[in-house]
Amino acid sequence: MTVTRSVVIGTGSHLPARVVTNDELATRVETSDEWIVQRTGIKQRYIAAPEETTASLATEAARKAMAAAGVTADDIDLVVLATATPDNTFPATAVEVQARLGITRGAAFDMQAVCSGFIFAMTTADSMIRTGLARRALVIGAETFSRILDWSDRTTCVLFGDGAGAVVMEGRTGEGTNADRGVLTSHLRSDGRHKEKLYVDGGASSTGTVGHLRMEGREVFKFAVGAVTDVIEDAFLATGFDGDSIDWFVPHQANRRIIEGSAKKLGIDLAKVVITVDRHGNTSAASIPLAIDAAVADGRIREGDVVLLEAMGGGFTWGSVIVRW
Ligand code: ACO
């Protein structure tokens, strides 16, 4: 049986030039490199310059992904941009990126699922490609979390960073088996009962301000290692893959301890886990495409590899994708 599969044909990423080390943060709030590394694995993060925005980071990442895919603006008929830090309340940052890239065909819109945004965006693009609504999609995760951090709150400001990553996905014909290239399965979940554990205390309709990120760190940690693995178990059940038979695990990069805890629970060898949180910090929706691009660039992820993606974020939202590269 022939089916349409959404195949990743190019990846790209972009980081601001400015690196902020833990030692630099320790000059602003009462913290230390030792505390941050021990609790989170984060050693540094990139912070956007005043003239850099989510749209500008996203545009650079998208340009590189399109170049890697060998496509031009005319070839793209869908832009889905995952972000919780849009340039403006409206229009969507995706529209700004679309214009900067000279894309005039098809639809462009933002996806808001916080740190799970890229998984939700990829799944949306895949659904639209498989139903014939789009042929070639630019899927982007881009954030400037530095703009919503309370820089006097040491419990949150040390965790996050800015950046963007992108992939180009193209509809191709497959056989309907696990041997096909492309997205093989996706599983998305949300549970708004947890909305106050990780949120921003402002918004257009509530306060008329942008607000600052607030978090119950321990609650997030417990949920991230305890509950989130259900979407990976669902992905394994749907495909027959398991921790041994996948080639790479690219989780959302929030915290090294969360990543290691999840891998252990799922029986995934740490050697197969792509980790960038030490360099990037938590870049929310950008973290997975940034990590993917790093692993593609250094030759780890290659055509034919089975790659498991997983994320969890505010809401809570969480999800998984298995894609054969
Ligand atoms: N530097 C030094 N001390 C700190 C810092 C800091 N940056 N932040 C907190 N502390 C102190 C606290 O004030 C507290 O001191 P006290 O005992 O005197 O009250 C002590 O360290 C312990 O604080 P806890 O919050 O209990 O520390 P915990 O071990 O839980 O670690 C952390 C905190 C790292 C935030 C952890 O809870 C965590 O990783 N949670 C997950 C959160 C996360 O990754 N969120 C990302 C967004 S969600 C997502 O992307 C999925």
Short mmCIF file of N, CA and C and ligand atoms in Angstrom, two decimals, residues 29-32 35-36 39-40 114-116 145 153-160 198 213 215-222 224 252-255 257-258 282 284 311-314 316, ligand 1:
data_model
loop_
_atom_site.label_atom_id
_atom_site.label_comp_id
_atom_site.label_asym_id
_atom_site.label_seq_id
_atom_site.Cartn_x
_atom_site.Cartn_y
_atom_site.Cartn_z
N VAL A 29 23.12 37.30 39.91
CA VAL A 29 22.26 36.71 40.95
C VAL A 29 23.11 35.78 41.81
N GLU A 30 22.59 35.45 42.99
CA GLU A 30 23.37 34.60 43.90
C GLU A 30 23.29 33.15 43.44
N THR A 31 24.27 32.76 42.65
CA THR A 31 24.32 31.38 42.15
C THR A 31 25.78 31.04 41.88
N SER A 32 26.03 29.83 41.38
CA SER A 32 27.41 29.44 41.08
C SER A 32 27.41 28.46 39.92
N TRP A 35 26.59 24.96 41.23
CA TRP A 35 25.18 24.68 41.49
C TRP A 35 24.45 24.40 40.18
N ILE A 36 24.65 25.27 39.19
CA ILE A 36 23.91 25.15 37.92
C ILE A 36 24.30 23.85 37.20
N ARG A 39 22.89 20.69 39.14
CA ARG A 39 21.43 20.50 39.09
C ARG A 39 20.87 20.35 37.68
N THR A 40 21.56 20.95 36.68
CA THR A 40 20.95 21.02 35.34
C THR A 40 21.85 20.54 34.20
N VAL A 114 4.62 25.83 23.95
CA VAL A 114 5.82 26.11 24.74
C VAL A 114 6.95 25.13 24.35
N CYS A 115 7.54 24.44 25.32
CA CYS A 115 8.72 23.62 25.01
C CYS A 115 8.38 22.42 24.11
N SER A 116 7.10 22.04 24.04
CA SER A 116 6.71 20.94 23.13
C SER A 116 6.38 21.47 21.74
N PHE A 145 13.68 33.53 24.90
CA PHE A 145 13.19 33.44 26.29
C PHE A 145 13.85 34.49 27.18
N ASP A 153 15.42 36.49 39.41
CA ASP A 153 14.98 35.21 39.99
C ASP A 153 15.95 34.09 39.62
N ARG A 154 16.82 33.73 40.56
CA ARG A 154 17.86 32.74 40.25
C ARG A 154 17.29 31.35 39.98
N THR A 155 16.06 31.11 40.46
CA THR A 155 15.51 29.76 40.26
C THR A 155 15.07 29.52 38.81
N THR A 156 14.92 30.57 38.02
CA THR A 156 14.53 30.38 36.61
C THR A 156 15.54 30.97 35.61
N CYS A 157 16.16 32.11 35.95
CA CYS A 157 16.93 32.81 34.90
C CYS A 157 18.18 32.04 34.47
N VAL A 158 18.63 31.09 35.28
CA VAL A 158 19.84 30.34 34.92
C VAL A 158 19.55 29.21 33.93
N LEU A 159 18.26 28.93 33.69
CA LEU A 159 17.90 27.71 32.96
C LEU A 159 17.77 27.88 31.45
N PHE A 160 17.48 29.10 30.99
CA PHE A 160 17.03 29.28 29.61
C PHE A 160 18.01 30.03 28.73
N LEU A 198 3.98 26.02 35.42
CA LEU A 198 4.96 26.63 34.52
C LEU A 198 4.19 27.56 33.60
N LEU A 213 8.33 34.61 33.19
CA LEU A 213 8.19 33.17 33.38
C LEU A 213 8.21 32.82 34.87
N MET A 215 7.78 29.34 37.61
CA MET A 215 7.85 27.87 37.55
C MET A 215 7.97 27.25 38.93
N GLU A 216 7.24 26.15 39.12
CA GLU A 216 7.46 25.30 40.29
C GLU A 216 8.41 24.19 39.84
N GLY A 217 9.70 24.46 40.00
CA GLY A 217 10.73 23.59 39.42
C GLY A 217 10.61 22.12 39.78
N ARG A 218 10.34 21.85 41.07
CA ARG A 218 10.28 20.45 41.51
C ARG A 218 9.12 19.70 40.87
N GLU A 219 7.96 20.40 40.76
CA GLU A 219 6.77 19.79 40.16
C GLU A 219 7.02 19.47 38.69
N VAL A 220 7.68 20.42 38.01
CA VAL A 220 8.00 20.19 36.59
C VAL A 220 8.93 19.00 36.46
N PHE A 221 9.92 18.96 37.30
CA PHE A 221 10.91 17.87 37.26
C PHE A 221 10.22 16.52 37.44
N LYS A 222 9.34 16.44 38.45
CA LYS A 222 8.66 15.17 38.74
C LYS A 222 7.83 14.71 37.54
N ALA A 224 8.17 15.63 34.42
CA ALA A 224 9.00 15.39 33.23
C ALA A 224 9.58 13.98 33.22
N HIS A 252 13.76 17.02 24.29
CA HIS A 252 13.81 18.45 24.63
C HIS A 252 14.93 18.66 25.64
N GLN A 253 15.68 19.74 25.44
CA GLN A 253 16.87 19.97 26.27
C GLN A 253 16.54 20.94 27.40
N ALA A 254 15.94 20.40 28.49
CA ALA A 254 15.60 21.26 29.62
C ALA A 254 16.65 21.13 30.71
N ASN A 255 17.09 19.89 30.92
CA ASN A 255 17.88 19.61 32.11
C ASN A 255 18.52 18.23 31.92
N ARG A 257 19.57 16.08 33.99
CA ARG A 257 19.06 15.02 34.88
C ARG A 257 17.72 14.47 34.38
N ILE A 258 16.88 15.36 33.81
CA ILE A 258 15.61 14.89 33.24
C ILE A 258 15.89 13.97 32.04
N ASN A 282 18.12 25.75 28.10
CA ASN A 282 16.80 25.36 27.61
C ASN A 282 16.29 26.44 26.66
N SER A 284 13.55 26.11 24.85
CA SER A 284 12.13 25.85 24.65
C SER A 284 11.87 25.21 23.27
N ALA A 311 9.30 15.79 23.82
CA ALA A 311 9.36 17.06 24.55
C ALA A 311 8.22 17.18 25.54
N MET A 312 8.44 18.05 26.54
CA MET A 312 7.39 18.39 27.49
C MET A 312 7.52 19.87 27.82
N GLY A 313 6.40 20.55 27.99
CA GLY A 313 6.47 21.98 28.29
C GLY A 313 5.26 22.48 29.04
N GLY A 314 5.19 23.78 29.21
CA GLY A 314 4.12 24.43 29.96
C GLY A 314 2.76 24.04 29.44
N PHE A 316 0.39 21.38 31.25
CA PHE A 316 1.52 20.82 30.53
C PHE A 316 1.12 20.35 29.14
N1 ACO B 1 21.68 28.96 42.36
C1 ACO B 1 21.87 28.60 43.64
N2 ACO B 1 20.89 28.15 44.44
C2 ACO B 1 19.66 28.06 43.90
C3 ACO B 1 19.39 28.40 42.58
C4 ACO B 1 20.46 28.88 41.80
N3 ACO B 1 20.33 29.25 40.52
N4 ACO B 1 18.09 28.20 42.32
C5 ACO B 1 17.55 27.73 43.45
N5 ACO B 1 18.49 27.65 44.42
C6 ACO B 1 18.34 27.20 45.78
C7 ACO B 1 16.93 27.32 46.29
O1 ACO B 1 16.66 28.64 46.71
C8 ACO B 1 16.92 26.33 47.42
O2 ACO B 1 17.52 26.92 48.53
P1 ACO B 1 16.90 26.66 50.00
O3 ACO B 1 17.05 25.18 50.20
O4 ACO B 1 17.76 27.50 50.85
O5 ACO B 1 15.46 27.11 49.92
C9 ACO B 1 17.85 25.23 46.91
O6 ACO B 1 18.64 25.82 45.86
C10 ACO B 1 17.12 24.04 46.36
O7 ACO B 1 16.08 24.51 45.49
P2 ACO B 1 15.14 23.52 44.74
O8 ACO B 1 14.21 24.31 43.85
O9 ACO B 1 14.56 22.55 45.67
O10 ACO B 1 16.23 22.79 43.82
P3 ACO B 1 16.06 21.53 42.93
O11 ACO B 1 17.01 20.50 43.34
O12 ACO B 1 14.63 21.16 42.75
O13 ACO B 1 16.59 22.09 41.53
C11 ACO B 1 15.73 22.87 39.43
C12 ACO B 1 15.94 23.18 40.91
C13 ACO B 1 17.09 22.75 38.77
C14 ACO B 1 14.97 24.03 38.79
C15 ACO B 1 14.96 21.56 39.32
O14 ACO B 1 13.80 21.60 40.09
C16 ACO B 1 14.61 21.26 37.93
O15 ACO B 1 15.44 20.92 37.13
N6 ACO B 1 13.31 21.34 37.59
C17 ACO B 1 12.88 21.17 36.24
C18 ACO B 1 12.64 22.50 35.73
C19 ACO B 1 13.01 22.66 34.31
O16 ACO B 1 13.89 22.09 33.73
N7 ACO B 1 12.27 23.56 33.75
C20 ACO B 1 12.51 23.94 32.44
C21 ACO B 1 11.26 24.38 31.86
S1 ACO B 1 10.19 23.09 31.71
C22 ACO B 1 10.62 22.27 30.43
O17 ACO B 1 11.29 22.75 29.55
C23 ACO B 1 10.18 20.90 30.41
#
